PDB file of C-alpha atoms in Angstrom:
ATOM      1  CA  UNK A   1       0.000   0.000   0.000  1.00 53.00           C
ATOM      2  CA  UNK A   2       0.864   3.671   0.002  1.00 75.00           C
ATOM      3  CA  UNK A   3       1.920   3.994   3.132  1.00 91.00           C
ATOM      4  CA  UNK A   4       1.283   2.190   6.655  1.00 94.00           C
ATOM      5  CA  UNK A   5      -2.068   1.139   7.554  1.00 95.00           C
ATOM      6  CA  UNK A   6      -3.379   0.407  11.273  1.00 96.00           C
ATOM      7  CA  UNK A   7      -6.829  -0.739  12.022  1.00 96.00           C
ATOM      8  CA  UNK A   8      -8.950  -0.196  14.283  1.00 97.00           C
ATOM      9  CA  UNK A   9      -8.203   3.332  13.929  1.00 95.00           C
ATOM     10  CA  UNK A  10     -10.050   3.797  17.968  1.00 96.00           C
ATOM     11  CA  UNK A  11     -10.773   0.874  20.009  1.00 97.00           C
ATOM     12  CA  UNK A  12     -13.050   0.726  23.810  1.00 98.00           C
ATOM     13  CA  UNK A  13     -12.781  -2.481  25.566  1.00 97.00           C
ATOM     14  CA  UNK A  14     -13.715  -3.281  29.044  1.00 97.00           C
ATOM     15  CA  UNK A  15     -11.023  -4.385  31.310  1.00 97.00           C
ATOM     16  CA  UNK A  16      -9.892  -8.035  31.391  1.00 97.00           C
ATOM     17  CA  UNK A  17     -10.796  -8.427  27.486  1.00 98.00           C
ATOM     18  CA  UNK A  18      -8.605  -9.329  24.617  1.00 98.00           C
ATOM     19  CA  UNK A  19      -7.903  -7.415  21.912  1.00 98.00           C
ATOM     20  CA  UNK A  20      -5.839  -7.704  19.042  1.00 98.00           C
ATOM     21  CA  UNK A  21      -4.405  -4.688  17.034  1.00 98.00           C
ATOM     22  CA  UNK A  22      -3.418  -4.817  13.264  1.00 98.00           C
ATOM     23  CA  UNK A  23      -0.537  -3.073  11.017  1.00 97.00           C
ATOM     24  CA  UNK A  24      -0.204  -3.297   7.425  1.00 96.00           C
ATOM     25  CA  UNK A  25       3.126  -1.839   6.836  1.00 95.00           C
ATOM     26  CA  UNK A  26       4.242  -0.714   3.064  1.00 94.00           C
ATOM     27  CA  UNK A  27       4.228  -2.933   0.812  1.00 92.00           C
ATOM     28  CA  UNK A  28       8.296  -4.077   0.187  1.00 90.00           C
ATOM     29  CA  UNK A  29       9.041  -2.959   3.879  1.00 92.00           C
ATOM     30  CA  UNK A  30      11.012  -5.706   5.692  1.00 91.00           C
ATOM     31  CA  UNK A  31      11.135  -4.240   8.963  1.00 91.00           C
ATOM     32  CA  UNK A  32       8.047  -3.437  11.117  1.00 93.00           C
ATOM     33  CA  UNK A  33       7.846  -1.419  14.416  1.00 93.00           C
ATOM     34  CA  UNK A  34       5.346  -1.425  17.153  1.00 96.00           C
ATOM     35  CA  UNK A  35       5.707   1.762  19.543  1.00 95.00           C
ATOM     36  CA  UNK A  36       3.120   2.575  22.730  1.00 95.00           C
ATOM     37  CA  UNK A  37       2.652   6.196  23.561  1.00 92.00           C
ATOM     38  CA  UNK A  38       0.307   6.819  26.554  1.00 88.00           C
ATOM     39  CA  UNK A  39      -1.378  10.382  27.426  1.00 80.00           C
ATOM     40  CA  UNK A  40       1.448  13.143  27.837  1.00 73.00           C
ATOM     41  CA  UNK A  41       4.343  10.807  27.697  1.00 77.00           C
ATOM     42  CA  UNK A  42       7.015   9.712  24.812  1.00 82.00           C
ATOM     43  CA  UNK A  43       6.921   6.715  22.247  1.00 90.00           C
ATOM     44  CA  UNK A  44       8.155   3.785  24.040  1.00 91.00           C
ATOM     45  CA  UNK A  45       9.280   0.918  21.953  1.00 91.00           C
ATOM     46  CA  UNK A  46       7.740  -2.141  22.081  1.00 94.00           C
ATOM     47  CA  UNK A  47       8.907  -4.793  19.369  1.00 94.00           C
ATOM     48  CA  UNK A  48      10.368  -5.163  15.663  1.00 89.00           C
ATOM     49  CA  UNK A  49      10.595  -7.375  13.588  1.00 91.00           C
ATOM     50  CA  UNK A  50      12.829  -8.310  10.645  1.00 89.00           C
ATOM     51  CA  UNK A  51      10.759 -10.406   8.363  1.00 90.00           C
ATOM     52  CA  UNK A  52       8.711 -12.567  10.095  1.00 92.00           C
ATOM     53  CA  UNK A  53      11.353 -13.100  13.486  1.00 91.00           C
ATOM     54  CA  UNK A  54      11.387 -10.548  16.490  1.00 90.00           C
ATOM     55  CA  UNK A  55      15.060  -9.967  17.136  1.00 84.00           C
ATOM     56  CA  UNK A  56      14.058  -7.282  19.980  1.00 83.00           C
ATOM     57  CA  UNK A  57      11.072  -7.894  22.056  1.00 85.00           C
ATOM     58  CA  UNK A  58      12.778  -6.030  25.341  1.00 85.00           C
ATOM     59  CA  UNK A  59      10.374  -3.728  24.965  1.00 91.00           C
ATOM     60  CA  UNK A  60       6.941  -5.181  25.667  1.00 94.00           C
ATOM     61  CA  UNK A  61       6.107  -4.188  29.496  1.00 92.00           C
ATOM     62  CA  UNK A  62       4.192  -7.996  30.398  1.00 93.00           C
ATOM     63  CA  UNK A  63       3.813 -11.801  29.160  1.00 94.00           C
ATOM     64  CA  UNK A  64       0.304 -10.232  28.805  1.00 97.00           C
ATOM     65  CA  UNK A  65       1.340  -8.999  25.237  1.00 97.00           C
ATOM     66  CA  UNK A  66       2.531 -10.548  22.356  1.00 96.00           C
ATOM     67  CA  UNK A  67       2.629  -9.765  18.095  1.00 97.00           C
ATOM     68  CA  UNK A  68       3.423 -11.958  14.944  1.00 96.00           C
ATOM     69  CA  UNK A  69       4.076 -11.339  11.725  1.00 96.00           C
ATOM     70  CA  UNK A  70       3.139 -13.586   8.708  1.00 89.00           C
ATOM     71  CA  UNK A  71       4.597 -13.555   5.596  1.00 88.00           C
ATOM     72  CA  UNK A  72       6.696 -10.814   5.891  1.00 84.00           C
ATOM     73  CA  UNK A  73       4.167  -8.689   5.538  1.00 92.00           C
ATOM     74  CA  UNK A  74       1.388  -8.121   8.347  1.00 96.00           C
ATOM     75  CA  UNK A  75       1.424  -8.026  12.145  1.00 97.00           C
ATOM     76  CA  UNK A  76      -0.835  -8.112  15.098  1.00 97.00           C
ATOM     77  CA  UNK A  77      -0.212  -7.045  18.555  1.00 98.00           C
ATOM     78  CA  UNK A  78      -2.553  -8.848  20.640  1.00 98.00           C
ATOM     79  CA  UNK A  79      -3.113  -7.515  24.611  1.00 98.00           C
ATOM     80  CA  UNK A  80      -4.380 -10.061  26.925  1.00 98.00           C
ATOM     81  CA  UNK A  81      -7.125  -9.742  30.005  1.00 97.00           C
ATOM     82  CA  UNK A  82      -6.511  -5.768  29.180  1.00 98.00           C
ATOM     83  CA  UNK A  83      -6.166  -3.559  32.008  1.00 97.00           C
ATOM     84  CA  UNK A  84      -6.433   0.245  32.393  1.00 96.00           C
ATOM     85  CA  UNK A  85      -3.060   1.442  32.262  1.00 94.00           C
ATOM     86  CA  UNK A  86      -2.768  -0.428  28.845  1.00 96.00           C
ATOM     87  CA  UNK A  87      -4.686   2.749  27.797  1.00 96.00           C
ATOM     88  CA  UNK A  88      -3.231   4.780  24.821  1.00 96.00           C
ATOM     89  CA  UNK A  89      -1.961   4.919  21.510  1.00 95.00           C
ATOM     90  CA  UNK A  90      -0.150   2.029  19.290  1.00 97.00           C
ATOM     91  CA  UNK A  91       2.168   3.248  16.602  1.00 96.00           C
ATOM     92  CA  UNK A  92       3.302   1.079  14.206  1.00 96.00           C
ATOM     93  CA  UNK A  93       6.001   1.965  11.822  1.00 94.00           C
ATOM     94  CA  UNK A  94       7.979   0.306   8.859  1.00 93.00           C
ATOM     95  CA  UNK A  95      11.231   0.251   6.595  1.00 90.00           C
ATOM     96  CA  UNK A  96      12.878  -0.973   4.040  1.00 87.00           C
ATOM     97  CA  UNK A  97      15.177  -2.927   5.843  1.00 75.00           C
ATOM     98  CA  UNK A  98      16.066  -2.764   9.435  1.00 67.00           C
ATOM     99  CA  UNK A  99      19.766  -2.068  10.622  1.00 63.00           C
ATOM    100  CA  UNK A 100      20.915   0.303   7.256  1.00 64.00           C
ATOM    101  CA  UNK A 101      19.947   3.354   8.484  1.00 66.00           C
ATOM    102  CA  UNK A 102      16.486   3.595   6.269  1.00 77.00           C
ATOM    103  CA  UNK A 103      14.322   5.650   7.447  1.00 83.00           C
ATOM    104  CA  UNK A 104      10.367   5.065   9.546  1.00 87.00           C
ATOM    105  CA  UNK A 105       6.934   5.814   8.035  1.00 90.00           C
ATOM    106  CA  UNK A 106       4.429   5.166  11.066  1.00 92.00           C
ATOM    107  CA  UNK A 107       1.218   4.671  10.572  1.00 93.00           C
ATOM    108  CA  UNK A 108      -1.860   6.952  12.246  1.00 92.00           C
ATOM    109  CA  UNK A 109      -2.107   4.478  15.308  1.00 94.00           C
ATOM    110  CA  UNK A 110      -5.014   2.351  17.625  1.00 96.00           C
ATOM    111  CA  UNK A 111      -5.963   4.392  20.293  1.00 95.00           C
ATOM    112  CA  UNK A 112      -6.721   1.833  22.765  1.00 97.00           C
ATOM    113  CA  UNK A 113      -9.234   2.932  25.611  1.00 97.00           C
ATOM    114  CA  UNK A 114      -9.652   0.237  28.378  1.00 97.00           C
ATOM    115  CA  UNK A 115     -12.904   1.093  30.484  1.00 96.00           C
TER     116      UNK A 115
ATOM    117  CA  UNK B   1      21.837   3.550  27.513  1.00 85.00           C
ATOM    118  CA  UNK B   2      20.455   5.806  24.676  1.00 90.00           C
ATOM    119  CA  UNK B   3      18.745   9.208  26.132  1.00 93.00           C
ATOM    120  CA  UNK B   4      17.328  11.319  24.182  1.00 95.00           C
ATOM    121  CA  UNK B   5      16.542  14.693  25.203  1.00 95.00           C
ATOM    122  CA  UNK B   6      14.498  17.631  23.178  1.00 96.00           C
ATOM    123  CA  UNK B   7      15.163  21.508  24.125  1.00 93.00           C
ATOM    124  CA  UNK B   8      12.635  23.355  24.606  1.00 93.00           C
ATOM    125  CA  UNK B   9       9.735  21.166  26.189  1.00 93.00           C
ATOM    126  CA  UNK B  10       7.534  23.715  24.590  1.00 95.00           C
ATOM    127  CA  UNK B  11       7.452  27.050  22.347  1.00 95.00           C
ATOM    128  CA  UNK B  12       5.089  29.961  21.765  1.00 96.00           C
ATOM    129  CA  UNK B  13       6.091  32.152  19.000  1.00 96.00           C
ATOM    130  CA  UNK B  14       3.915  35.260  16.762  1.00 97.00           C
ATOM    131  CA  UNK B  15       4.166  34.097  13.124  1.00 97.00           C
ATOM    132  CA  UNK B  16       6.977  34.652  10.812  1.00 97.00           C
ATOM    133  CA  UNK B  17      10.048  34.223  13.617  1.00 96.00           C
ATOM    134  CA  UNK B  18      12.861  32.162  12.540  1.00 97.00           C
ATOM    135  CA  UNK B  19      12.928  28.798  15.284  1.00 95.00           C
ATOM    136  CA  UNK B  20      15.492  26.647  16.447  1.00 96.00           C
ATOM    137  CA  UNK B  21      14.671  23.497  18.441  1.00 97.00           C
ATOM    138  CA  UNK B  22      17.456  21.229  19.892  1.00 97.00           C
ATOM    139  CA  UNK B  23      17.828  17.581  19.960  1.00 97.00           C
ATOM    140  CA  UNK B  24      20.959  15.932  22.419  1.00 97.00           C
ATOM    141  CA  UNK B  25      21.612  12.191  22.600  1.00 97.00           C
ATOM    142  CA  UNK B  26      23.706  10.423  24.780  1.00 96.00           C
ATOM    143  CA  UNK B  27      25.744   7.654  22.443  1.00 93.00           C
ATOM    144  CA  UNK B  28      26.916   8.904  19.174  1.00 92.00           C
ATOM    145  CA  UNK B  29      27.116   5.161  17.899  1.00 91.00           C
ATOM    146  CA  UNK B  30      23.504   6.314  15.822  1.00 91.00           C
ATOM    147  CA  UNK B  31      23.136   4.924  11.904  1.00 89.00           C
ATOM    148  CA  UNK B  32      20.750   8.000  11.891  1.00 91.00           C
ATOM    149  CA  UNK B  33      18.666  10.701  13.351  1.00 94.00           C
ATOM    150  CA  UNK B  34      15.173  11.925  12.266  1.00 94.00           C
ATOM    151  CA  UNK B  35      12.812  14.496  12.677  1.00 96.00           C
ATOM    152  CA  UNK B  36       9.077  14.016  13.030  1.00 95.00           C
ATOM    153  CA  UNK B  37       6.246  16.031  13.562  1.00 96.00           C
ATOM    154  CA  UNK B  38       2.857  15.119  15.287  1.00 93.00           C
ATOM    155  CA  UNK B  39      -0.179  16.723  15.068  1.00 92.00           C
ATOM    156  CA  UNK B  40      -2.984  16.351  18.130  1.00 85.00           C
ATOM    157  CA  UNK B  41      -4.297  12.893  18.021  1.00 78.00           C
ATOM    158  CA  UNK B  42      -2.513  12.023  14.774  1.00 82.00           C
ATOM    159  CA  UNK B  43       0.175   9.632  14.255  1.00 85.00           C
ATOM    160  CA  UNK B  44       4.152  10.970  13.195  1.00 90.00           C
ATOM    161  CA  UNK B  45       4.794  12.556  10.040  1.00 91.00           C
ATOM    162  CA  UNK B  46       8.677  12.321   8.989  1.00 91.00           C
ATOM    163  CA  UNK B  47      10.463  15.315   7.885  1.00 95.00           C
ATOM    164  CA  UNK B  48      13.749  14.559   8.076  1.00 95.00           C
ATOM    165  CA  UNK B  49      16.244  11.911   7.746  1.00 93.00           C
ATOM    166  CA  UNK B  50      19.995  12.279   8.386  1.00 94.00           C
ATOM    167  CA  UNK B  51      22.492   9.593   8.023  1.00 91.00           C
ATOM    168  CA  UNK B  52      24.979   9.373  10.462  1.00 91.00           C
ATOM    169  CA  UNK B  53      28.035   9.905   7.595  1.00 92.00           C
ATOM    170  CA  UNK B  54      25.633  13.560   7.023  1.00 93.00           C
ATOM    171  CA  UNK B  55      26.138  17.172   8.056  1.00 95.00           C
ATOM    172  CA  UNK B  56      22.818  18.261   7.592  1.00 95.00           C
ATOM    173  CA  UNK B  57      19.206  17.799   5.211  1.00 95.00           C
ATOM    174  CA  UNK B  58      16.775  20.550   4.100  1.00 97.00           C
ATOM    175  CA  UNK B  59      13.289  20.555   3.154  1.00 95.00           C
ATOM    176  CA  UNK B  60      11.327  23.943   1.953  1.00 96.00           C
ATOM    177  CA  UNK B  61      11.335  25.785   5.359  1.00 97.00           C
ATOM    178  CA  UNK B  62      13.104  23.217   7.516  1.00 97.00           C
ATOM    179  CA  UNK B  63      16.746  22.744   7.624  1.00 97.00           C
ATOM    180  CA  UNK B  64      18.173  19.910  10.144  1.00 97.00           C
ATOM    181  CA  UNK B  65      21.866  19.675  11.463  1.00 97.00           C
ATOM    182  CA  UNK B  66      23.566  17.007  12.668  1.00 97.00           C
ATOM    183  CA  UNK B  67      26.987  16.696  14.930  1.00 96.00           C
ATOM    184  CA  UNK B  68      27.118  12.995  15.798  1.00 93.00           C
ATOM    185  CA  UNK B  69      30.472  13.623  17.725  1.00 93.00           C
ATOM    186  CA  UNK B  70      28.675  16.436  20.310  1.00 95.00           C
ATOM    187  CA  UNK B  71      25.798  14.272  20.316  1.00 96.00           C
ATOM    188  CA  UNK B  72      23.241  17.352  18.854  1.00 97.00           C
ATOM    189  CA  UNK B  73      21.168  17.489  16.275  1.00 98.00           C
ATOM    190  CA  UNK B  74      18.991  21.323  15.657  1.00 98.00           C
ATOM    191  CA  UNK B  75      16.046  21.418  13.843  1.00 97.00           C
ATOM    192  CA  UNK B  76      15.651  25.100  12.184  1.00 97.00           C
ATOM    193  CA  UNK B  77      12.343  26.626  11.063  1.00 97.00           C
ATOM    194  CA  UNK B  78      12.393  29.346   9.097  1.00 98.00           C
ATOM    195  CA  UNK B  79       9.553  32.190   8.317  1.00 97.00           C
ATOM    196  CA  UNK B  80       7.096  29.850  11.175  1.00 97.00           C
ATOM    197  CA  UNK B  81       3.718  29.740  10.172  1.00 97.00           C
ATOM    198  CA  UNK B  82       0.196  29.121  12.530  1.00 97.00           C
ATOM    199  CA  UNK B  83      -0.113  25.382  10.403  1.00 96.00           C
ATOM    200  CA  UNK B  84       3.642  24.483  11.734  1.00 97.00           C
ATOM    201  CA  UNK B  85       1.748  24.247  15.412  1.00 97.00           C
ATOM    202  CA  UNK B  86       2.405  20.565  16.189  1.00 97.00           C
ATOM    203  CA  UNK B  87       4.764  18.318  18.080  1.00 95.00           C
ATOM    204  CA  UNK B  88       7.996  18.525  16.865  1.00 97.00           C
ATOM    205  CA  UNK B  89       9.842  14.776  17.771  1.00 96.00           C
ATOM    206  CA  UNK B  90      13.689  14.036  17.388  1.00 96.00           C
ATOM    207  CA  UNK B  91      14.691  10.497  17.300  1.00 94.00           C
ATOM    208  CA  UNK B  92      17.627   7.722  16.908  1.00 93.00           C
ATOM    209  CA  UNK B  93      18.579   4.643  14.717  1.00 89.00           C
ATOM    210  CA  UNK B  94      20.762   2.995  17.065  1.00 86.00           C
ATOM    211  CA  UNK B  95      23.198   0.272  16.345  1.00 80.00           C
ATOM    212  CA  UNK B  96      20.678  -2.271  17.815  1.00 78.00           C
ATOM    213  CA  UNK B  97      17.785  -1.531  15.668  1.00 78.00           C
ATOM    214  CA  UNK B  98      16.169   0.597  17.825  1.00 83.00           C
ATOM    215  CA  UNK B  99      14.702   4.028  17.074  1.00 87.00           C
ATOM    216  CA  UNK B 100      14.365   6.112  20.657  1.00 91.00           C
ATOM    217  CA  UNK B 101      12.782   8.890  20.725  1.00 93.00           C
ATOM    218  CA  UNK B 102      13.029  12.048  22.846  1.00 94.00           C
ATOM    219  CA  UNK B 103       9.772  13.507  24.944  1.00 88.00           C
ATOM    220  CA  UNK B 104       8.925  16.450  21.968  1.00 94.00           C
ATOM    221  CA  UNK B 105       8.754  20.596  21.593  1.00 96.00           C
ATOM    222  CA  UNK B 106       5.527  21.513  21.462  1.00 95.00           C
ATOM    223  CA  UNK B 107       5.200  24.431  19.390  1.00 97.00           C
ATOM    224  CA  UNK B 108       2.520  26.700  18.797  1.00 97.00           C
ATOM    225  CA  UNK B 109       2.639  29.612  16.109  1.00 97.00           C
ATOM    226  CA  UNK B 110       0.125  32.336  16.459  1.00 96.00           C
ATOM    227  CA  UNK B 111      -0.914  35.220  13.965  1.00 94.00           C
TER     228      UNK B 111
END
């Protein structure tokens, strides 16, 4: 696609739900990025992946979250038994490659509102 | 560890002043540094890009420098107008894949 797509664009769930959180990053784009940024803070990095393997997953906070990536192409973050501070906005971002100094195109980002 | 740290936290200017917004970083082992921009309850817009072997980029109104040995990286806006109000966010390729970010100017431009 022309650039990076993320759906749902807004999503409510009650507390203690799943919910799973979709990137479509451009098309050719090896690397993918998933980045958290909660009300008045910074991005905080969360995962990437080079292909379809996660060579950095320091970044997600619990064993409560977890993302794949199928066929090099799109990847899900899914949150399990959701709680309130999981509350805010998913970025996801792609590149060509990862490691070459390419540069990001994010997508608009899931804002994630756990009730 | 990679800090990243934007200068100032936030801006107020009347339009048409010439801005300068600072970006430091604490390891100068970067493969680049970028410049994004953020819009209320949008996602990041790139400007920028600067490879770490680069002095500096420009783009219409924006001009970005880089000194990878001081660890600083300025972001100069020239002519500001009311539509360059937004979030204004540095970040780093480290060596490790990683891009950090730092916390953001906010700026606001005002007729």
């Amino acid at each position: 696609g022309a650039g990076v797509s993320q759906s749902p664009s807004n999503k409510v769930t009650e507390k203690g739900k799943d919910v799973e959180l979709r990137c479509d990053p451009i098309s050719g784009h090896t690397a993918l990025y998933w980045y958290r940024q909660s009300l008045g803070q910074g991005l905080e990095f969360l995962i990437y992946f080079q292909g379809n393997s996660a060579p950095d997953k320091s970044g997600l906070p619990s064993d409560r979250f977890s993302a794949e990536r199928t066929g090099g192409s799109v990847s899900t973050l899914t949150i399990q038994r959701t709680q309130q501070e999981d509350s805010a906005v998913y970025l996801c971002a792609s590149s060509l490659s990862s490691g070459i100094g390419y540069g990001y195109t994010f997508g608009s980002g899931t804002r994630l509102t756990v009730v | 560890k990679q800090e990243v740290t934007q200068i100032p936290a936030a801006l107020s200017v009347p339009e048409g002043e010439n801005l300068v917004l600072n970006c430091s970083f604490t390891d100068s082992a970067i493969y680049n540094l970028q410049w994004f921009r953020q819009d209320p309850g949008k996602g990041l817009t790139s400007l920028l890009l600067i490879q770490s072997s680069q002095r500096e980029q420009t783009s219409g109104r924006l001009n970005a420098s880089l000194d990878k040995s001081s660890g600083r990286s300025t972001l100069y806006i020239a002519a500001s107008q009311p539509g360059d109000s937004a979030t204004y966010l540095c970040a780093v390729l480290t060596n490790t894949d990683k891009l950090i970010f730092g916390t953001g100017t906010r700026l606001q431009v005002f007729p």
